[in-house]
CSV table of C-alpha atoms in Angstrom, one decimal:
chain,number,residue,atom,x,y,z
A,501,MET,CA,-50.4,58.9,-62.0
A,502,GLY,CA,-50.0,57.9,-66.0
A,503,VAL,CA,-46.5,58.7,-65.2
A,504,ALA,CA,-45.9,56.0,-63.0
A,505,SER,CA,-48.0,53.3,-64.6
A,506,ARG,CA,-45.2,53.9,-67.7
A,507,LEU,CA,-42.8,53.7,-64.9
A,508,SER,CA,-44.3,50.4,-63.6
A,509,GLN,CA,-44.7,49.4,-66.6
A,510,HIS,CA,-41.3,49.7,-68.1
A,511,HIS,CA,-39.8,47.8,-65.2
A,512,LEU,CA,-42.2,45.1,-65.2
A,513,VAL,CA,-41.3,44.0,-69.2
A,514,SER,CA,-37.5,44.9,-68.4
A,515,ARG,CA,-37.9,42.3,-65.9
A,516,ARG,CA,-38.5,39.7,-68.3
A,517,ARG,CA,-36.6,40.2,-71.1
A,518,VAL,CA,-33.4,39.5,-68.1
A,519,THR,CA,-32.7,36.4,-69.0
A,520,ARG,CA,-31.0,34.7,-66.2
A,521,ARG,CA,-27.7,33.0,-66.7
A,522,LYS,CA,-27.6,29.3,-65.2
A,523,PRO,CA,-24.5,28.9,-62.6
A,524,VAL,CA,-22.1,26.5,-64.5
A,525,VAL,CA,-21.5,23.3,-62.7
A,526,ARG,CA,-18.0,22.3,-61.9
A,527,ARG,CA,-16.3,19.6,-59.7
A,528,LYS,CA,-15.1,20.3,-56.6
A,529,LEU,CA,-12.0,19.0,-55.9
A,530,ALA,CA,-10.4,18.3,-52.2
A,531,TRP,CA,-7.3,19.9,-53.1
A,532,ASN,CA,-5.1,20.5,-50.3
A,533,ASP,CA,-7.0,16.8,-48.6
A,534,ALA,CA,-6.0,15.2,-52.1
A,535,ILE,CA,-2.0,16.1,-52.2
A,536,GLY,CA,-2.4,15.7,-47.9
A,537,ALA,CA,-4.3,12.2,-48.1
A,538,ALA,CA,-1.4,10.5,-50.3
A,539,PRO,CA,1.1,12.0,-49.8
A,540,ASP,CA,3.5,8.9,-52.1
A,541,VAL,CA,0.7,9.6,-54.9
A,542,ALA,CA,2.7,10.8,-58.1
A,543,LEU,CA,1.1,14.6,-59.1
A,544,PRO,CA,1.4,15.9,-62.4
A,545,THR,CA,4.7,18.0,-62.4
A,546,PRO,CA,4.5,21.4,-62.5
A,547,LEU,CA,1.7,20.7,-60.3
A,548,PRO,CA,-1.4,23.1,-61.3
A,549,GLU,CA,-2.6,26.5,-59.2
A,550,PRO,CA,-6.0,26.3,-58.1
A,551,ASN,CA,-8.1,28.8,-59.5
A,552,ALA,CA,-9.3,31.8,-56.9
A,553,ASP,CA,-12.1,30.1,-55.3
A,554,GLY,CA,-10.3,27.2,-54.1
A,555,LEU,CA,-12.0,24.9,-57.6
A,556,ALA,CA,-8.9,22.7,-58.9
A,557,PRO,CA,-8.7,23.4,-62.8
A,558,LEU,CA,-10.6,21.5,-65.5
A,559,GLY,CA,-8.9,18.8,-66.8
A,560,PHE,CA,-7.2,17.9,-63.7
A,561,ASP,CA,-8.2,14.4,-61.7
A,562,ALA,CA,-7.6,13.9,-57.9
A,563,PRO,CA,-5.0,12.3,-57.9
A,564,HIS,CA,-5.5,8.3,-57.1
A,565,VAL,CA,-5.8,7.2,-53.1
A,566,PRO,CA,-4.7,3.8,-52.7
A,567,SER,CA,-7.2,1.5,-51.1
A,568,ALA,CA,-6.3,-1.7,-49.1
A,569,LEU,CA,-5.8,-3.4,-52.0
A,570,ASP,CA,-3.0,-1.9,-52.4
A,571,PHE,CA,-0.8,-2.1,-49.0
A,572,PRO,CA,2.2,-3.5,-49.7
A,573,LEU,CA,2.5,-7.1,-48.0
A,574,THR,CA,6.2,-7.6,-45.7
A,575,THR,CA,7.9,-11.4,-46.8
A,576,LEU,CA,7.1,-13.1,-43.0
A,577,GLY,CA,9.1,-16.0,-42.0
A,578,PHE,CA,8.7,-19.4,-40.7
A,579,GLY,CA,9.9,-18.0,-36.9
A,580,ASP,CA,7.7,-15.2,-37.0
A,581,PRO,CA,5.0,-17.1,-35.6
A,582,LEU,CA,6.6,-17.9,-32.9
A,583,ARG,CA,7.5,-14.2,-32.5
A,584,TRP,CA,4.0,-13.5,-32.3
A,585,LEU,CA,3.1,-15.6,-29.4
A,586,ALA,CA,5.7,-14.6,-27.7
A,587,ALA,CA,4.9,-10.5,-28.0
A,588,GLY,CA,1.5,-11.9,-27.4
A,589,TRP,CA,2.0,-13.4,-24.3
A,590,GLN,CA,4.1,-9.9,-22.7
A,591,ASP,CA,0.9,-7.9,-23.9
A,592,PHE,CA,-1.2,-11.2,-21.7
A,593,ARG,CA,1.0,-10.1,-18.8
A,594,ARG,CA,0.7,-6.9,-19.1
A,595,ALA,CA,-3.3,-6.6,-19.1
A,596,PRO,CA,-4.0,-9.4,-17.2
A,597,HIS,CA,-7.5,-8.9,-16.2
A,598,ILE,CA,-8.8,-8.1,-20.0
A,599,GLY,CA,-7.1,-11.2,-21.0
A,600,LEU,CA,-8.6,-13.1,-18.3
A,601,PHE,CA,-12.0,-11.8,-18.9
A,602,PHE,CA,-12.3,-13.0,-22.6
A,603,GLY,CA,-10.4,-16.2,-21.4
A,604,VAL,CA,-13.7,-16.9,-19.4
A,605,CYS,CA,-15.4,-16.4,-22.4
A,606,PHE,CA,-13.9,-18.9,-24.3
A,607,VAL,CA,-14.3,-21.3,-21.9
A,608,LEU,CA,-18.0,-21.1,-21.8
A,609,MET,CA,-18.7,-21.4,-25.3
A,610,GLY,CA,-16.5,-24.5,-25.3
A,611,TRP,CA,-19.0,-25.9,-22.5
A,612,ALA,CA,-21.5,-25.2,-24.4
A,613,LEU,CA,-20.2,-26.8,-27.3
A,614,VAL,CA,-19.6,-30.0,-25.3
A,615,GLY,CA,-24.0,-29.6,-23.9
A,616,THR,CA,-24.7,-29.1,-27.3
A,617,PHE,CA,-22.6,-32.4,-28.2
A,618,ARG,CA,-24.4,-35.0,-25.6
A,619,ARG,CA,-27.6,-33.5,-26.1
A,620,ALA,CA,-27.8,-32.7,-30.3
A,621,PRO,CA,-25.0,-34.0,-32.4
A,622,GLU,CA,-25.8,-33.2,-35.3
A,623,TYR,CA,-25.8,-29.6,-34.7
A,624,THR,CA,-22.1,-29.8,-32.7
A,625,LEU,CA,-20.1,-28.5,-36.1
A,626,ALA,CA,-23.0,-25.7,-36.7
A,627,LEU,CA,-22.0,-24.3,-33.4
A,628,SER,CA,-18.1,-24.4,-34.0
A,629,ALA,CA,-18.9,-22.4,-37.2
A,630,GLY,CA,-20.6,-20.1,-34.5
A,631,PHE,CA,-17.8,-19.9,-32.1
A,632,LEU,CA,-15.9,-19.5,-34.9
A,633,LEU,CA,-18.1,-15.9,-36.4
A,634,MET,CA,-17.7,-15.0,-32.4
A,635,GLY,CA,-14.3,-15.3,-31.8
A,636,PRO,CA,-12.5,-12.8,-34.0
A,637,PHE,CA,-15.4,-10.1,-32.6
A,638,LEU,CA,-14.8,-11.5,-29.4
A,639,CYS,CA,-10.4,-11.0,-30.0
A,640,LEU,CA,-11.3,-7.3,-31.1
A,641,GLY,CA,-10.8,-6.2,-27.4
A,642,LEU,CA,-7.8,-8.0,-27.2
A,643,TYR,CA,-6.3,-6.3,-29.9
A,644,HIS,CA,-7.2,-3.3,-29.8
A,645,ALA,CA,-5.3,-4.1,-25.7
A,646,SER,CA,-1.7,-4.9,-27.9
A,647,ARG,CA,-2.7,-1.4,-29.7
A,648,GLU,CA,-3.2,0.4,-26.4
A,649,LEU,CA,0.4,-1.2,-25.3
A,650,GLU,CA,2.1,-1.1,-28.3
A,651,GLU,CA,1.1,2.8,-28.4
A,652,GLY,CA,2.6,3.1,-24.9
A,653,HIS,CA,-1.6,3.6,-22.9
A,654,ARG,CA,-2.4,1.4,-20.5
A,655,PRO,CA,-5.8,0.4,-21.8
A,656,SER,CA,-9.0,-0.5,-20.1
A,657,PHE,CA,-11.6,-2.7,-19.5
A,658,GLY,CA,-14.1,0.1,-20.9
A,659,SER,CA,-12.9,0.7,-23.9
A,660,ALA,CA,-11.8,-3.5,-24.9
A,661,LEU,CA,-15.3,-3.7,-24.9
A,662,THR,CA,-16.3,-1.3,-27.0
A,663,ALA,CA,-13.5,-1.3,-29.4
A,664,TRP,CA,-16.1,-2.8,-32.1
A,665,ARG,CA,-17.4,0.9,-31.8
A,666,GLN,CA,-14.7,2.2,-34.1
A,667,SER,CA,-15.1,0.5,-36.9
A,668,GLY,CA,-18.6,-0.5,-36.4
A,669,ALA,CA,-20.4,-0.3,-39.6
A,670,GLN,CA,-17.5,-2.0,-41.6
A,671,LEU,CA,-17.5,-5.0,-39.1
A,672,ALA,CA,-20.8,-5.2,-39.1
A,673,ILE,CA,-20.9,-5.8,-42.9
A,674,PHE,CA,-18.1,-8.7,-42.0
A,675,ALA,CA,-19.8,-10.3,-39.4
A,676,ALA,CA,-22.9,-10.8,-42.7
A,677,VAL,CA,-20.3,-12.1,-44.7
A,678,LEU,CA,-18.9,-14.4,-41.8
A,679,LEU,CA,-22.5,-15.3,-40.9
A,680,VAL,CA,-23.3,-16.4,-44.2
A,681,LEU,CA,-20.1,-18.7,-45.1
A,682,GLU,CA,-21.5,-19.6,-41.1
A,683,MET,CA,-24.2,-21.0,-42.0
A,684,LEU,CA,-23.8,-22.3,-45.9
A,685,TRP,CA,-21.0,-24.2,-43.6
A,686,GLY,CA,-24.4,-26.0,-40.8
A,687,ARG,CA,-26.4,-26.6,-43.5
A,688,ALA,CA,-23.5,-29.1,-45.9
A,689,ALA,CA,-22.6,-30.5,-42.0
A,690,MET,CA,-26.3,-31.3,-41.8
A,691,ILE,CA,-26.2,-33.0,-45.6
A,692,VAL,CA,-23.5,-35.0,-44.7
A,693,PHE,CA,-25.1,-35.9,-41.5
A,694,ALA,CA,-28.6,-36.5,-43.0
A,695,ILE,CA,-27.3,-38.5,-46.1
A,696,SER,CA,-24.1,-40.7,-44.6
A,697,LEU,CA,-26.2,-42.1,-41.8
A,698,ASP,CA,-29.5,-43.5,-41.3
A,699,GLY,CA,-30.0,-41.9,-37.4
A,700,VAL,CA,-28.0,-40.0,-34.7
A,701,PRO,CA,-25.4,-42.6,-33.0
A,702,ASP,CA,-25.4,-43.2,-29.8
A,703,PHE,CA,-22.2,-42.7,-28.5
A,704,ASN,CA,-22.3,-43.9,-25.1
A,705,GLN,CA,-21.3,-47.3,-27.2
A,706,PRO,CA,-17.8,-49.1,-27.5
A,707,LEU,CA,-15.8,-47.6,-29.9
A,708,ALA,CA,-15.1,-50.2,-31.3
A,709,SER,CA,-18.5,-50.4,-33.0
A,710,PHE,CA,-17.4,-46.9,-34.7
A,711,LEU,CA,-14.8,-48.6,-37.1
A,712,THR,CA,-16.9,-49.5,-39.4
A,713,GLU,CA,-16.9,-48.4,-43.0
A,714,GLU,CA,-19.9,-46.3,-42.5
A,715,TYR,CA,-19.0,-44.9,-39.6
A,716,ILE,CA,-15.3,-43.9,-41.1
A,717,THR,CA,-16.9,-42.7,-44.1
A,718,PHE,CA,-18.8,-40.4,-42.3
A,719,ALA,CA,-16.0,-39.2,-40.1
A,720,LEU,CA,-14.0,-37.9,-43.8
A,721,ILE,CA,-16.4,-36.4,-45.3
A,722,TYR,CA,-17.1,-34.1,-42.6
A,723,THR,CA,-13.8,-34.0,-41.7
A,724,LEU,CA,-13.5,-33.0,-45.7
A,725,VAL,CA,-16.2,-30.7,-45.7
A,726,GLY,CA,-15.1,-28.8,-42.2
A,727,ALA,CA,-12.0,-28.2,-43.4
A,728,VAL,CA,-12.9,-26.8,-46.1
A,729,PHE,CA,-15.0,-24.0,-44.8
A,730,ALA,CA,-13.1,-23.5,-41.7
A,731,GLY,CA,-10.2,-22.6,-43.5
A,732,LEU,CA,-11.6,-20.0,-46.0
A,733,ILE,CA,-12.9,-18.6,-42.9
A,734,TYR,CA,-9.7,-18.9,-42.0
A,735,ALA,CA,-8.4,-16.8,-45.1
A,736,ILE,CA,-10.1,-13.5,-45.1
A,737,SER,CA,-10.6,-13.0,-41.0
A,738,VAL,CA,-6.8,-13.4,-40.6
A,739,VAL,CA,-5.4,-10.1,-40.1
A,740,SER,CA,-9.1,-8.6,-41.3
A,741,MET,CA,-10.3,-7.8,-38.0
A,742,PRO,CA,-6.9,-6.4,-36.3
A,743,LEU,CA,-6.9,-4.1,-40.6
A,744,LEU,CA,-11.0,-2.7,-39.9
A,745,LEU,CA,-9.9,-1.7,-36.6
A,746,ASP,CA,-6.5,0.2,-36.6
A,747,ARG,CA,-7.6,1.3,-40.2
A,748,GLN,CA,-9.8,3.7,-42.4
A,749,VAL,CA,-10.7,0.6,-44.4
A,750,ASP,CA,-13.7,-1.3,-46.1
A,751,ALA,CA,-15.1,-4.6,-45.3
A,752,VAL,CA,-14.1,-6.3,-48.6
A,753,SER,CA,-10.8,-4.8,-49.0
A,754,ALA,CA,-9.7,-6.1,-45.4
A,755,GLY,CA,-11.1,-9.8,-47.0
A,756,LEU,CA,-9.5,-10.1,-50.0
A,757,LEU,CA,-6.5,-8.0,-48.4
A,758,SER,CA,-6.4,-11.4,-45.9
A,759,MET,CA,-7.0,-14.1,-48.7
A,760,ARG,CA,-4.1,-12.4,-50.5
A,761,LEU,CA,-1.7,-12.6,-48.0
A,762,VAL,CA,-2.6,-16.2,-47.3
A,763,LEU,CA,-2.3,-16.9,-51.0
A,764,THR,CA,1.5,-15.3,-51.8
A,765,GLN,CA,2.8,-16.2,-48.1
A,766,THR,CA,0.5,-19.9,-47.6
A,767,GLY,CA,3.4,-21.6,-46.1
A,768,VAL,CA,4.0,-19.4,-43.0
A,769,MET,CA,0.2,-18.8,-43.0
A,770,LEU,CA,-0.2,-22.6,-42.7
A,771,TRP,CA,2.2,-23.2,-39.9
A,772,TRP,CA,0.3,-20.6,-38.0
A,773,ALA,CA,-3.0,-22.0,-38.8
A,774,ALA,CA,-1.4,-25.3,-37.7
A,775,LEU,CA,-0.1,-23.8,-34.5
A,776,ILE,CA,-3.4,-21.9,-33.4
A,777,ALA,CA,-4.8,-25.2,-33.9
A,778,GLY,CA,-2.8,-27.5,-31.8
A,779,LEU,CA,-3.1,-24.6,-28.9
A,780,THR,CA,-6.2,-24.3,-29.4
A,781,LEU,CA,-6.3,-28.2,-28.5
A,782,LEU,CA,-3.8,-28.4,-26.0
A,783,ALA,CA,-6.4,-25.9,-25.0
A,784,LEU,CA,-9.5,-28.2,-24.6
A,785,VAL,CA,-7.9,-30.8,-22.5
A,786,PRO,CA,-8.8,-30.4,-19.0
A,787,GLY,CA,-11.7,-29.3,-19.3
A,788,PHE,CA,-11.2,-26.1,-21.7
A,789,LEU,CA,-9.5,-24.1,-18.9
A,790,GLY,CA,-6.8,-24.3,-20.6
A,791,LEU,CA,-8.9,-21.4,-22.9
A,792,LEU,CA,-8.0,-19.0,-20.2
A,793,LEU,CA,-4.7,-18.3,-20.5
A,794,VAL,CA,-4.5,-20.3,-24.8
A,795,GLY,CA,-7.6,-17.6,-25.9
A,796,PRO,CA,-5.9,-14.3,-25.1
A,797,LEU,CA,-2.6,-15.3,-26.4
A,798,LEU,CA,-3.5,-16.1,-29.6
A,799,GLY,CA,-5.5,-13.1,-29.7
A,800,HIS,CA,-2.6,-11.0,-28.9
A,801,ALA,CA,-1.2,-13.0,-30.7
A,802,SER,CA,-2.8,-12.2,-34.3
A,803,TRP,CA,-2.4,-8.5,-33.4
A,804,HIS,CA,1.0,-8.6,-33.8
A,805,ALA,CA,0.9,-11.2,-36.9
A,806,TYR,CA,-0.9,-8.0,-37.9
A,807,ARG,CA,1.7,-5.6,-37.3
A,808,ALA,CA,3.8,-7.8,-38.8
A,809,ALA,CA,2.0,-8.9,-42.0
A,810,VAL,CA,1.5,-5.6,-43.2
A,811,PRO,CA,3.4,-2.9,-42.5
A,812,ARG,CA,2.4,0.8,-41.9
C-alpha cells in the first residue's frame, strides 16, 4: 500500500508540473481555391509552396479576387440598343408562353394605375414608382429565359417564376434599396402636390381650364421630381438585376457597377432609356394591351443589354 501511495502521489505531482502548450493560431488560407478563383491575378513569383499541413507559409497574403466594381465594361455604340431589341424579339418568339404571362402582369399593372388616377390622382406617381420597383423583379423570369435560350436550353415556366431563388438574399437587399427610393419619390410627389395645389383637381373639366400658371408650374415641378427619381432608379438597375441573377455578386456592387456604366457611357444609355420610355408609351395607347408584347420584349432585350455591356 505504501508503494502504491507514493507512486500515485508522484504521478499527480508530475501532471501538475506539465505545462500545456497553447495551440498556435495560424491563418488558414484557401490555397488552391484562391489560385483557381482568380486566374488572372498576378501571383508572387516563384509561388511559395504550401506546408505539409496545407497551410500557406507565414507572410504570404492570399491574392486579391476582383469584385463586381472591377469588372470591365464594353464600349457601346448607338446601334447596339436596336440589336438588343432584335435579340429580345427572337427570345420572345422562342418562348412565347413565358413572355405572354409576364405581359399580362404588365397589363394588369397598367389598369391598376388608371384606376388609381381616376379615384385618387395624388397617389398616381407613388404607384408608378411602385411599379418601377416591381418591373425589374418581374423581368427576372424573362432574364432567366433569355439565359437558358442563350445556353441552348428550353426554359420552363416554373424555373422562370422561381428565378429569384438563385440570388434571393442579394435581390432582397436590392429590393430594399429600391423601396427606399420609391418611398422618397412618393413623399416628394405628395409634398409637391400639397404646396402647388389647394385641393384635388377635377380632371373632368375641359382641358383649357388646366392651361393656367398654377397648373403649368405644378406639372413642370411634378415632372422634374419624377424624372430625377426615375433616372436614379434607372441608373442603379439598368444592368444590376441581370448581373445579380447571372453572377455571385453583392447588391451594392451591382448597383454601383450599373451607375458606372450609365456615367461612363451616358449617351448610349440615355438612348436606351429613351427607347424604353418611347416603346412603353406606345404600348399604353391601346388600353395598355400593347404591354403584352412590349413588356416581355424589353425584358429580354435588357438581358442582351447586360450581356453586351458586361463581358464574361
